Amino acid sequence: MKKKSLLFLLLTVLTVSALLFSVASCKKSEQIVTPAPPSNEFLTTVIFRCVNTAAPYDTTTAIWRALNPSSSAPPDTSKAILTFNKNSTYTCNVYILDESKTALSALVQPNFNINNLPSTTVNVTTEIRARQNYHLVCFDMSGAITSNLTVARTDYDTNNPPLQVGLNDNATVLAPSTGRMEMALHHQPNVKNGSCGPGTDDFDVYYGVTIH
Amino acid sequence: MHTLKTFLICCCLFGVHASYLHAQDSCTLSLSGKVVCTRTHEILTYAIIYIKESKKGAATDEKGMFLIPKICPGKYSIQVHQMGHRILDTLISISGNTHVVFDLPPDDTHLKEISVESHQVKKEEVETVHKSELSGEQLQQTRGENLGDALKEIAGVDVIQSGATIAKPVIHGLHSNRILILNNGVRQEGQQWGDDHAPEIDPFIATKLSVIKGAASIRYGSDAIGGVVLVEPAELPKEKCMNGELNLVGMDNSRLFAGSGILQGAFDNKLSGLSYRIQGTYRQAGNIETPDYILDNTGLLEKNYSGAVAYEKEHYGLNVYYSHFYSELGIFTYSEASNPAQLLQLFQELAPTNFPLSYYLQKGFYKINRGYQAVSHNLLKATAYVKYGTFGKLEATFARQTDSRQEYDLDVPYSINGSLDNAPQNNFDLTTHTAELIWEHNSWHHISGSLGGSFITEGNVYTGLTYGALIPNYRNYGGGLFLIEKWNPNDKFTLEAGIRSDYKWQREYMLNPTSLLEYTNTQQYNATTATIGASYRFSPTVSLSMNAGNGWRAPSAFELYAFGVHGATGQFVVGDSTLKLEQSYNFCSSLLYAGSKLEAELGAYVNVIDNYIYLKPTLTTHINIDGYFPVFDYTQTNALFKGIDLDVKWHITPQLLYEPKATLIYANDLTTHGYLVLIPPQRFQNKLEYRWKKLAGLRNVFVNGGNLIVPAQTRVPPNSDFVPPPKGYVLFSASVGCSVKVRNQDISFSIICNNLLNTVYRDYMDFFRYYADEPGRSVQLKIRIPFQFFPTKTTQTSIN
């Protein structure tokens, strides 16, 4: 009989200590919310900047921007507009930035210069250039500009044979018209073949286009 | 006196007042069943069933059936004899009217062996809810498959998949957080909220997989509104021995191979009562082949082990169990579309991007590249119990689980210094502690039952590279008290009823994305659950069970706070922090016929779920840097699930068996009078099997062929999907098997061919239906090798 009581006692002690252990062992690590590490880069801003080859003062810079990817607010497309002059040729560059760490006042300006970024803005274009062998920028026109605006990629990667990348482009502009240009960065590990079909999108943004 | 004292302590522990129950045995229970030959599955007439303790016995009739009435509750040694067969010694604990099937191996070896098989007849806490099992040879046929796929053999169970390697069980149309998986008696806590988060369980640990097809909240609290999956290892050996088994599986499609071993034993003399088991599994597969192409990066790797030690005496016992599960699952490279426009484009393509076999042979067939999940799960469980004749059994269980899930996207994150090159995009860590104390009291005025309390606390930590956390960090505490009682006035009738009260508290810790300041939200839930059920046996062959009960589920942190794109479906999912708890009202009945030639189980159910949480299309669009996405909000409605499960075994001749099964589900949204998304289509299975006792020197030879018929799911709501559900399909399968006696051990072999005709098909319940076909033909070889070190002659214990 003594044995039984001892055992029961043991059992009770075990249960209680288990419960205590379970409560005590909670390290409360859930109470510290860890944001994403600062070295991780988000794509927040996609810029398409073109310079008239015949008149370098004729520039157009379209900025598509979603600063807070976890906000339900729509992206800021107020500056996502390209304005070209008819019958011209432009040299264009694609810039991808991470402005999620940038103080609001220092956001990139329409008179944008890639060499003059706020110190907290990250130029993700460099990373994409480093991974150019499986990236491809694609353009798609809709509206009346379809027959009046052609964007051709001018840069090549180091695949064998080399394939186009599209971070550097030439835009050929014809008659006055308006429309919309879709610009997408395709992510194509193992399957880059020069076409826009394979892979997923790192970004897929739209710019309004006016040709004067 | 001591018994009284222990009982009173127990009552105090639960904080309830109970008058002293006079322990009086009620010897009105019955043991009934059937005796069949292990090998031929023929019924055995005039076999003797003898209960040693009560010196009672019975013989089987011309249908192989027997009935022993007027048995007191307790654990009995039972012996079964029949001429030309080995004697079967087994232990059975009887707490209610018990129906068993004894398998007698034929004594054609003329060796004077006694076969001791441990038939575990566990006490069911709620026995009027329909339950189906997979064990023995049926389970053997599923070896090497994941848990979800193995359970598909049971009528009423479907799977929801993300490709062929990630499968989650669906019971009566409900899955994920709406069903519960009990891993060796402990509720499995992983990241169940994710549709592509497969259960972190090695099916090789189980000798029995059971599914409770109905609400079981009365026993398990929150979440068990759809049903429960029980993964049960065999009981540890009781008598001195050392034995085990080795299972080997190989498959041509994906070049899968799996090996799993068990070694177990028990001691005698001074160490009498001490037993142990160790188990380990290695499973690896490469890329899956559909009839027309190979799916890139669909390999898997699994490394699991477990161990158990028990010390059990007549009146007390202690059992400690530890298991470790680790898996790496490759995610099909082209299973992601950045936006719905791309998804539609992928769907219209005949085949996803793919490479020839030579590409993989060169690069390593089993290599898992980026775009994978790595999951590890650890479980430590300790159980202690005391039991006395008049008092019953008091059992305490404590368990600690850690679940760690890393999700690596296809590409390494963009980073200046390369410090994140090997980092996962998502990292989930969940730590769960559970404790349970249950008193199973002995029969008193024909009433038996249990009184228990359970406690759970979980801490979830998310770290990742996404801008906003995919699910927030949280801590929760939950507790419940329950009482379930059963009344067996005679050996035909059982009435049971139960009541339970639960409380749950949860607090989420989150960051404001703009100010980066931390804030918290707290929810509290109360729920009361009740169940009532009855079963009646009209004759030794026919019985009917009915049960009505309710269940509940608290919304998951994902349903409360989701905000982002669901990669596989292209939906932009938005959670709702004001969601209320789901309440279910479940009615089920099952009719059982267990004749000598025909065995049939017909189950029917109606499940009404108030505040059913689902994703509702808002018909608005969210624009982000990846493109345009349709927005789906988590919202609540009232839902109705009803259906029928049919499972028949018809022994047309002693050699020929026909086994049809049907699973029918009808689900409706009671508010909109429309349909619900992701409800499994109807499913029909047929199998015809022929067996030989002996054929060309081989034993227990069988050959079978079957098919699976799945019509298209037409009951889908509008605007909920980008593409219509896939067409219906019919798949054929065939298998052969036999066993060979080597050193007194039956080594069994089987060859199984699935999707025999290499049919091209897609399945509505697979998220990869947008991107690729289901796997093509596969041929599997399965070998089971039991072994025994000692005792070598007198007794043989087999794991079954």
mmCIF file of N, CA and C in Angstrom, chain B residues 301-401:
data_model
loop_
_atom_site.group_PDB
_atom_site.id
_atom_site.type_symbol
_atom_site.label_atom_id
_atom_site.label_comp_id
_atom_site.label_asym_id
_atom_site.label_seq_id
_atom_site.Cartn_x
_atom_site.Cartn_y
_atom_site.Cartn_z
ATOM 1 N N LEU B 301 13.726 14.103 -49.702
ATOM 2 C CA LEU B 301 14.658 13.409 -48.835
ATOM 3 C C LEU B 301 14.043 13.399 -47.442
ATOM 4 N N GLU B 302 14.020 12.225 -46.824
ATOM 5 C CA GLU B 302 13.449 12.123 -45.486
ATOM 6 C C GLU B 302 14.365 11.296 -44.600
ATOM 7 N N LYS B 303 14.639 11.791 -43.400
ATOM 8 C CA LYS B 303 15.467 11.050 -42.444
ATOM 9 C C LYS B 303 14.776 11.127 -41.097
ATOM 10 N N ASN B 304 14.227 10.026 -40.670
ATOM 11 C CA ASN B 304 13.442 10.038 -39.437
ATOM 12 C C ASN B 304 13.914 8.952 -38.495
ATOM 13 N N TYR B 305 13.787 9.190 -37.202
ATOM 14 C CA TYR B 305 14.029 8.125 -36.242
ATOM 15 C C TYR B 305 13.178 8.337 -34.997
ATOM 16 N N SER B 306 12.963 7.263 -34.271
ATOM 17 C CA SER B 306 12.190 7.370 -33.036
ATOM 18 C C SER B 306 12.637 6.284 -32.068
ATOM 19 N N GLY B 307 12.347 6.503 -30.813
ATOM 20 C CA GLY B 307 12.701 5.516 -29.800
ATOM 21 C C GLY B 307 11.692 5.546 -28.671
ATOM 22 N N ALA B 308 11.467 4.402 -28.061
ATOM 23 C CA ALA B 308 10.522 4.344 -26.944
ATOM 24 C C ALA B 308 11.078 3.425 -25.871
ATOM 25 N N VAL B 309 10.878 3.792 -24.628
ATOM 26 C CA VAL B 309 11.239 2.934 -23.497
ATOM 27 C C VAL B 309 10.048 2.920 -22.562
ATOM 28 N N ALA B 310 9.700 1.731 -22.086
ATOM 29 C CA ALA B 310 8.566 1.648 -21.171
ATOM 30 C C ALA B 310 8.917 0.755 -19.993
ATOM 31 N N TYR B 311 8.365 1.108 -18.870
ATOM 32 C CA TYR B 311 8.472 0.250 -17.698
ATOM 33 C C TYR B 311 7.056 0.066 -17.183
ATOM 34 N N GLU B 312 6.548 -1.148 -17.316
ATOM 35 C CA GLU B 312 5.147 -1.354 -16.973
ATOM 36 C C GLU B 312 4.981 -2.531 -16.021
ATOM 37 N N LYS B 313 4.262 -2.280 -14.947
ATOM 38 C CA LYS B 313 3.941 -3.310 -13.973
ATOM 39 C C LYS B 313 2.425 -3.448 -13.913
ATOM 40 N N GLU B 314 1.984 -4.332 -13.030
ATOM 41 C CA GLU B 314 0.556 -4.603 -12.989
ATOM 42 C C GLU B 314 -0.260 -3.330 -12.703
ATOM 43 N N HIS B 315 0.232 -2.518 -11.769
ATOM 44 C CA HIS B 315 -0.574 -1.377 -11.332
ATOM 45 C C HIS B 315 -0.062 -0.019 -11.791
ATOM 46 N N TYR B 316 1.053 0.026 -12.440
ATOM 47 C CA TYR B 316 1.562 1.326 -12.868
ATOM 48 C C TYR B 316 2.479 1.167 -14.076
ATOM 49 N N GLY B 317 2.774 2.247 -14.718
ATOM 50 C CA GLY B 317 3.664 2.185 -15.872
ATOM 51 C C GLY B 317 4.150 3.566 -16.255
ATOM 52 N N LEU B 318 5.289 3.574 -16.922
ATOM 53 C CA LEU B 318 5.869 4.824 -17.387
ATOM 54 C C LEU B 318 6.391 4.577 -18.803
ATOM 55 N N ASN B 319 6.106 5.503 -19.695
ATOM 56 C CA ASN B 319 6.473 5.308 -21.087
ATOM 57 C C ASN B 319 7.035 6.619 -21.632
ATOM 58 N N VAL B 320 8.224 6.546 -22.203
ATOM 59 C CA VAL B 320 8.831 7.749 -22.775
ATOM 60 C C VAL B 320 9.082 7.501 -24.256
ATOM 61 N N TYR B 321 8.683 8.461 -25.069
ATOM 62 C CA TYR B 321 8.784 8.302 -26.517
ATOM 63 C C TYR B 321 9.404 9.557 -27.114
ATOM 64 N N TYR B 322 10.316 9.356 -28.041
ATOM 65 C CA TYR B 322 10.916 10.502 -28.725
ATOM 66 C C TYR B 322 10.914 10.225 -30.218
ATOM 67 N N SER B 323 10.543 11.202 -31.013
ATOM 68 C CA SER B 323 10.650 11.001 -32.454
ATOM 69 C C SER B 323 11.201 12.258 -33.111
ATOM 70 N N HIS B 324 11.938 12.018 -34.182
ATOM 71 C CA HIS B 324 12.519 13.120 -34.954
ATOM 72 C C HIS B 324 12.157 12.889 -36.411
ATOM 73 N N PHE B 325 11.674 13.945 -37.036
ATOM 74 C CA PHE B 325 11.287 13.873 -38.444
ATOM 75 C C PHE B 325 12.022 14.978 -39.179
ATOM 76 N N TYR B 326 12.637 14.637 -40.299
ATOM 77 C CA TYR B 326 13.284 15.677 -41.108
ATOM 78 C C TYR B 326 12.982 15.417 -42.570
ATOM 79 N N SER B 327 12.541 16.422 -43.267
ATOM 80 C CA SER B 327 12.322 16.219 -44.696
ATOM 81 C C SER B 327 12.711 17.455 -45.487
ATOM 82 N N GLU B 328 13.170 17.186 -46.699
ATOM 83 C CA GLU B 328 13.435 18.237 -47.672
ATOM 84 C C GLU B 328 12.594 17.917 -48.885
ATOM 85 N N LEU B 329 11.813 18.880 -49.322
ATOM 86 C CA LEU B 329 10.933 18.649 -50.458
ATOM 87 C C LEU B 329 11.213 19.692 -51.531
ATOM 88 N N GLY B 330 11.594 19.227 -52.700
ATOM 89 C CA GLY B 330 11.816 20.140 -53.823
ATOM 90 C C GLY B 330 10.472 20.652 -54.323
ATOM 91 N N ILE B 331 10.415 21.928 -54.676
ATOM 92 C CA ILE B 331 9.176 22.492 -55.216
ATOM 93 C C ILE B 331 9.354 22.641 -56.723
ATOM 94 N N PHE B 332 8.484 22.011 -57.457
ATOM 95 C CA PHE B 332 8.517 22.038 -58.917
ATOM 96 C C PHE B 332 8.839 23.456 -59.415
ATOM 97 N N THR B 333 9.935 23.582 -60.151
ATOM 98 C CA THR B 333 10.462 24.899 -60.520
ATOM 99 C C THR B 333 9.444 25.788 -61.225
ATOM 100 N N TYR B 334 8.608 25.189 -62.070
ATOM 101 C CA TYR B 334 7.715 26.031 -62.868
ATOM 102 C C TYR B 334 6.302 26.005 -62.318
ATOM 103 N N SER B 335 6.207 25.917 -60.986
ATOM 104 C CA SER B 335 4.897 25.880 -60.354
ATOM 105 C C SER B 335 4.547 27.236 -59.791
ATOM 106 N N GLU B 336 5.089 28.270 -60.363
ATOM 107 C CA GLU B 336 4.766 29.578 -59.826
ATOM 108 C C GLU B 336 4.521 30.547 -60.964
ATOM 109 N N ALA B 337 3.470 31.282 -60.825
ATOM 110 C CA ALA B 337 3.204 32.335 -61.785
ATOM 111 C C ALA B 337 3.245 33.622 -60.995
ATOM 112 N N SER B 338 3.827 34.660 -61.583
ATOM 113 C CA SER B 338 3.936 35.896 -60.828
ATOM 114 C C SER B 338 2.608 36.607 -60.732
ATOM 115 N N ASN B 339 1.742 36.385 -61.698
ATOM 116 C CA ASN B 339 0.446 37.047 -61.656
ATOM 117 C C ASN B 339 -0.557 36.196 -62.423
ATOM 118 N N PRO B 340 -1.851 36.490 -62.248
ATOM 119 C CA PRO B 340 -2.876 35.659 -62.881
ATOM 120 C C PRO B 340 -2.754 35.582 -64.395
ATOM 121 N N ALA B 341 -2.290 36.678 -65.025
ATOM 122 C CA ALA B 341 -2.166 36.652 -66.482
ATOM 123 C C ALA B 341 -1.191 35.552 -66.888
ATOM 124 N N GLN B 342 -0.099 35.461 -66.115
ATOM 125 C CA GLN B 342 0.909 34.445 -66.394
ATOM 126 C C GLN B 342 0.369 33.040 -66.086
ATOM 127 N N LEU B 343 -0.452 32.958 -65.041
ATOM 128 C CA LEU B 343 -1.033 31.680 -64.650
ATOM 129 C C LEU B 343 -1.903 31.130 -65.777
ATOM 130 N N LEU B 344 -2.722 32.011 -66.350
ATOM 131 C CA LEU B 344 -3.583 31.596 -67.453
ATOM 132 C C LEU B 344 -2.751 31.142 -68.643
ATOM 133 N N GLN B 345 -1.658 31.876 -68.873
ATOM 134 C CA GLN B 345 -0.784 31.533 -69.988
ATOM 135 C C GLN B 345 -0.166 30.152 -69.764
ATOM 136 N N LEU B 346 0.281 29.888 -68.516
ATOM 137 C CA LEU B 346 0.877 28.584 -68.196
ATOM 138 C C LEU B 346 -0.145 27.478 -68.386
ATOM 139 N N PHE B 347 -1.381 27.779 -68.003
ATOM 140 C CA PHE B 347 -2.418 26.755 -68.083
ATOM 141 C C PHE B 347 -2.721 26.389 -69.522
ATOM 142 N N GLN B 348 -2.577 27.390 -70.408
ATOM 143 C CA GLN B 348 -2.885 27.107 -71.811
ATOM 144 C C GLN B 348 -1.761 26.362 -72.524
ATOM 145 N N GLU B 349 -0.579 26.362 -71.920
ATOM 146 C CA GLU B 349 0.532 25.654 -72.556
ATOM 147 C C GLU B 349 0.341 24.145 -72.380
ATOM 148 N N LEU B 350 0.767 23.407 -73.405
ATOM 149 C CA LEU B 350 0.580 21.957 -73.359
ATOM 150 C C LEU B 350 1.424 21.314 -72.267
ATOM 151 N N ALA B 351 2.649 21.818 -72.119
ATOM 152 C CA ALA B 351 3.550 21.248 -71.122
ATOM 153 C C ALA B 351 4.360 22.366 -70.492
ATOM 154 N N PRO B 352 4.689 22.249 -69.208
ATOM 155 C CA PRO B 352 5.566 23.256 -68.612
ATOM 156 C C PRO B 352 6.986 23.082 -69.163
ATOM 157 N N THR B 353 7.839 24.059 -68.897
ATOM 158 C CA THR B 353 9.229 23.936 -69.314
ATOM 159 C C THR B 353 9.790 22.649 -68.708
ATOM 160 N N ASN B 354 10.476 21.854 -69.500
ATOM 161 C CA ASN B 354 11.017 20.607 -68.953
ATOM 162 C C ASN B 354 12.287 20.210 -69.672
ATOM 163 N N PHE B 355 13.004 19.301 -69.064
ATOM 164 C CA PHE B 355 14.299 18.862 -69.599
ATOM 165 C C PHE B 355 14.297 17.352 -69.777
ATOM 166 N N PRO B 356 15.127 16.835 -70.697
ATOM 167 C CA PRO B 356 15.173 15.375 -70.878
ATOM 168 C C PRO B 356 15.898 14.683 -69.714
ATOM 169 N N LEU B 357 15.739 13.380 -69.638
ATOM 170 C CA LEU B 357 16.348 12.590 -68.564
ATOM 171 C C LEU B 357 17.854 12.785 -68.506
ATOM 172 N N SER B 358 18.481 12.900 -69.689
ATOM 173 C CA SER B 358 19.944 13.034 -69.739
ATOM 174 C C SER B 358 20.423 14.253 -68.933
ATOM 175 N N TYR B 359 19.599 15.310 -68.922
ATOM 176 C CA TYR B 359 19.930 16.529 -68.193
ATOM 177 C C TYR B 359 20.073 16.224 -66.697
ATOM 178 N N TYR B 360 19.153 15.379 -66.185
ATOM 179 C CA TYR B 360 19.183 15.070 -64.747
ATOM 180 C C TYR B 360 20.266 14.060 -64.410
ATOM 181 N N LEU B 361 20.513 13.141 -65.354
ATOM 182 C CA LEU B 361 21.558 12.145 -65.098
ATOM 183 C C LEU B 361 22.904 12.844 -64.989
ATOM 184 N N GLN B 362 23.038 13.917 -65.740
ATOM 185 C CA GLN B 362 24.285 14.670 -65.719
ATOM 186 C C GLN B 362 24.374 15.532 -64.453
ATOM 187 N N LYS B 363 23.249 16.137 -64.075
ATOM 188 C CA LYS B 363 23.252 17.074 -62.959
ATOM 189 C C LYS B 363 23.026 16.416 -61.596
ATOM 190 N N GLY B 364 22.698 15.140 -61.595
ATOM 191 C CA GLY B 364 22.389 14.449 -60.334
ATOM 192 C C GLY B 364 20.888 14.286 -60.210
ATOM 193 N N PHE B 365 20.416 13.048 -60.326
ATOM 194 C CA PHE B 365 18.981 12.797 -60.377
ATOM 195 C C PHE B 365 18.294 13.155 -59.070
ATOM 196 N N TYR B 366 18.984 12.979 -57.944
ATOM 197 C CA TYR B 366 18.353 13.175 -56.639
ATOM 198 C C TYR B 366 18.592 14.573 -56.072
ATOM 199 N N LYS B 367 19.292 15.401 -56.828
ATOM 200 C CA LYS B 367 19.653 16.713 -56.294
ATOM 201 C C LYS B 367 18.409 17.593 -56.121
ATOM 202 N N ILE B 368 18.292 18.195 -54.930
ATOM 203 C CA ILE B 368 17.197 19.140 -54.691
ATOM 204 C C ILE B 368 17.789 20.540 -54.775
ATOM 205 N N ASN B 369 17.280 21.326 -55.711
ATOM 206 C CA ASN B 369 17.789 22.681 -55.889
ATOM 207 C C ASN B 369 16.931 23.675 -55.121
ATOM 208 N N ARG B 370 17.338 24.924 -55.200
ATOM 209 C CA ARG B 370 16.567 25.968 -54.544
ATOM 210 C C ARG B 370 15.157 25.993 -55.102
ATOM 211 N N GLY B 371 14.255 26.370 -54.217
ATOM 212 C CA GLY B 371 12.841 26.161 -54.449
ATOM 213 C C GLY B 371 12.514 24.897 -53.682
ATOM 214 N N TYR B 372 12.738 24.919 -52.360
ATOM 215 C CA TYR B 372 12.447 23.721 -51.557
ATOM 216 C C TYR B 372 12.049 24.098 -50.144
ATOM 217 N N GLN B 373 11.458 23.122 -49.453
ATOM 218 C CA GLN B 373 11.103 23.276 -48.034
ATOM 219 C C GLN B 373 11.968 22.316 -47.232
ATOM 220 N N ALA B 374 12.455 22.768 -46.087
ATOM 221 C CA ALA B 374 13.155 21.865 -45.163
ATOM 222 C C ALA B 374 12.391 21.932 -43.843
ATOM 223 N N VAL B 375 11.933 20.782 -43.384
ATOM 224 C CA VAL B 375 11.079 20.764 -42.199
ATOM 225 C C VAL B 375 11.633 19.771 -41.192
ATOM 226 N N SER B 376 11.734 20.179 -39.944
ATOM 227 C CA SER B 376 12.077 19.183 -38.932
ATOM 228 C C SER B 376 11.097 19.287 -37.777
ATOM 229 N N HIS B 377 10.766 18.132 -37.249
ATOM 230 C CA HIS B 377 9.786 18.072 -36.164
ATOM 231 C C HIS B 377 10.315 17.113 -35.102
ATOM 232 N N ASN B 378 10.296 17.573 -33.861
ATOM 233 C CA ASN B 378 10.732 16.717 -32.752
ATOM 234 C C ASN B 378 9.589 16.570 -31.773
ATOM 235 N N LEU B 379 9.418 15.381 -31.279
ATOM 236 C CA LEU B 379 8.363 15.135 -30.295
ATOM 237 C C LEU B 379 8.949 14.347 -29.131
ATOM 238 N N LEU B 380 8.719 14.855 -27.928
ATOM 239 C CA LEU B 380 9.092 14.114 -26.727
ATOM 240 C C LEU B 380 7.828 13.935 -25.918
ATOM 241 N N LYS B 381 7.539 12.685 -25.586
ATOM 242 C CA LYS B 381 6.292 12.415 -24.889
ATOM 243 C C LYS B 381 6.578 11.512 -23.692
ATOM 244 N N ALA B 382 6.003 11.839 -22.551
ATOM 245 C CA ALA B 382 6.138 10.983 -21.374
ATOM 246 C C ALA B 382 4.750 10.702 -20.829
ATOM 247 N N THR B 383 4.493 9.441 -20.571
ATOM 248 C CA THR B 383 3.193 9.042 -20.043
ATOM 249 C C THR B 383 3.426 8.223 -18.785
ATOM 250 N N ALA B 384 2.642 8.504 -17.757
ATOM 251 C CA ALA B 384 2.705 7.688 -16.539
ATOM 252 C C ALA B 384 1.293 7.344 -16.129
ATOM 253 N N TYR B 385 1.086 6.152 -15.632
ATOM 254 C CA TYR B 385 -0.268 5.803 -15.201
ATOM 255 C C TYR B 385 -0.244 4.912 -13.972
ATOM 256 N N VAL B 386 -1.347 4.940 -13.246
ATOM 257 C CA VAL B 386 -1.586 3.987 -12.159
ATOM 258 C C VAL B 386 -2.965 3.401 -12.389
ATOM 259 N N LYS B 387 -3.134 2.121 -12.045
ATOM 260 C CA LYS B 387 -4.474 1.552 -12.179
ATOM 261 C C LYS B 387 -4.698 0.508 -11.097
ATOM 262 N N TYR B 388 -5.893 0.536 -10.553
ATOM 263 C CA TYR B 388 -6.312 -0.433 -9.539
ATOM 264 C C TYR B 388 -7.686 -0.930 -9.914
ATOM 265 N N GLY B 389 -7.962 -2.159 -9.516
ATOM 266 C CA GLY B 389 -9.207 -2.810 -9.888
ATOM 267 C C GLY B 389 -10.442 -1.945 -9.734
ATOM 268 N N THR B 390 -10.639 -1.418 -8.544
ATOM 269 C CA THR B 390 -11.889 -0.711 -8.306
ATOM 270 C C THR B 390 -11.841 0.744 -8.740
ATOM 271 N N PHE B 391 -10.646 1.272 -8.828
ATOM 272 C CA PHE B 391 -10.489 2.696 -9.086
ATOM 273 C C PHE B 391 -10.460 3.020 -10.576
ATOM 274 N N GLY B 392 -9.858 2.142 -11.353
ATOM 275 C CA GLY B 392 -9.699 2.413 -12.772
ATOM 276 C C GLY B 392 -8.275 2.842 -13.059
ATOM 277 N N LYS B 393 -8.119 3.716 -14.031
ATOM 278 C CA LYS B 393 -6.781 4.086 -14.470
ATOM 279 C C LYS B 393 -6.648 5.599 -14.492
ATOM 280 N N LEU B 394 -5.568 6.080 -13.938
ATOM 281 C CA LEU B 394 -5.275 7.510 -13.975
ATOM 282 C C LEU B 394 -4.005 7.681 -14.792
ATOM 283 N N GLU B 395 -4.086 8.471 -15.838
ATOM 284 C CA GLU B 395 -2.951 8.582 -16.748
ATOM 285 C C GLU B 395 -2.588 10.047 -16.973
ATOM 286 N N ALA B 396 -1.301 10.338 -16.856
ATOM 287 C CA ALA B 396 -0.827 11.693 -17.109
ATOM 288 C C ALA B 396 0.116 11.660 -18.301
ATOM 289 N N THR B 397 -0.060 12.585 -19.230
ATOM 290 C CA THR B 397 0.794 12.645 -20.412
ATOM 291 C C THR B 397 1.321 14.062 -20.565
ATOM 292 N N PHE B 398 2.585 14.138 -20.841
ATOM 293 C CA PHE B 398 3.191 15.434 -21.108
ATOM 294 C C PHE B 398 3.944 15.326 -22.429
ATOM 295 N N ALA B 399 3.836 16.325 -23.267
ATOM 296 C CA ALA B 399 4.560 16.277 -24.539
ATOM 297 C C ALA B 399 5.087 17.645 -24.914
ATOM 298 N N ARG B 400 6.247 17.627 -25.532
ATOM 299 C CA ARG B 400 6.840 18.855 -26.035
ATOM 300 C C ARG B 400 7.184 18.623 -27.498
ATOM 301 N N GLN B 401 6.779 19.543 -28.363
ATOM 302 C CA GLN B 401 7.063 19.404 -29.785
ATOM 303 C C GLN B 401 7.697 20.683 -30.293
#
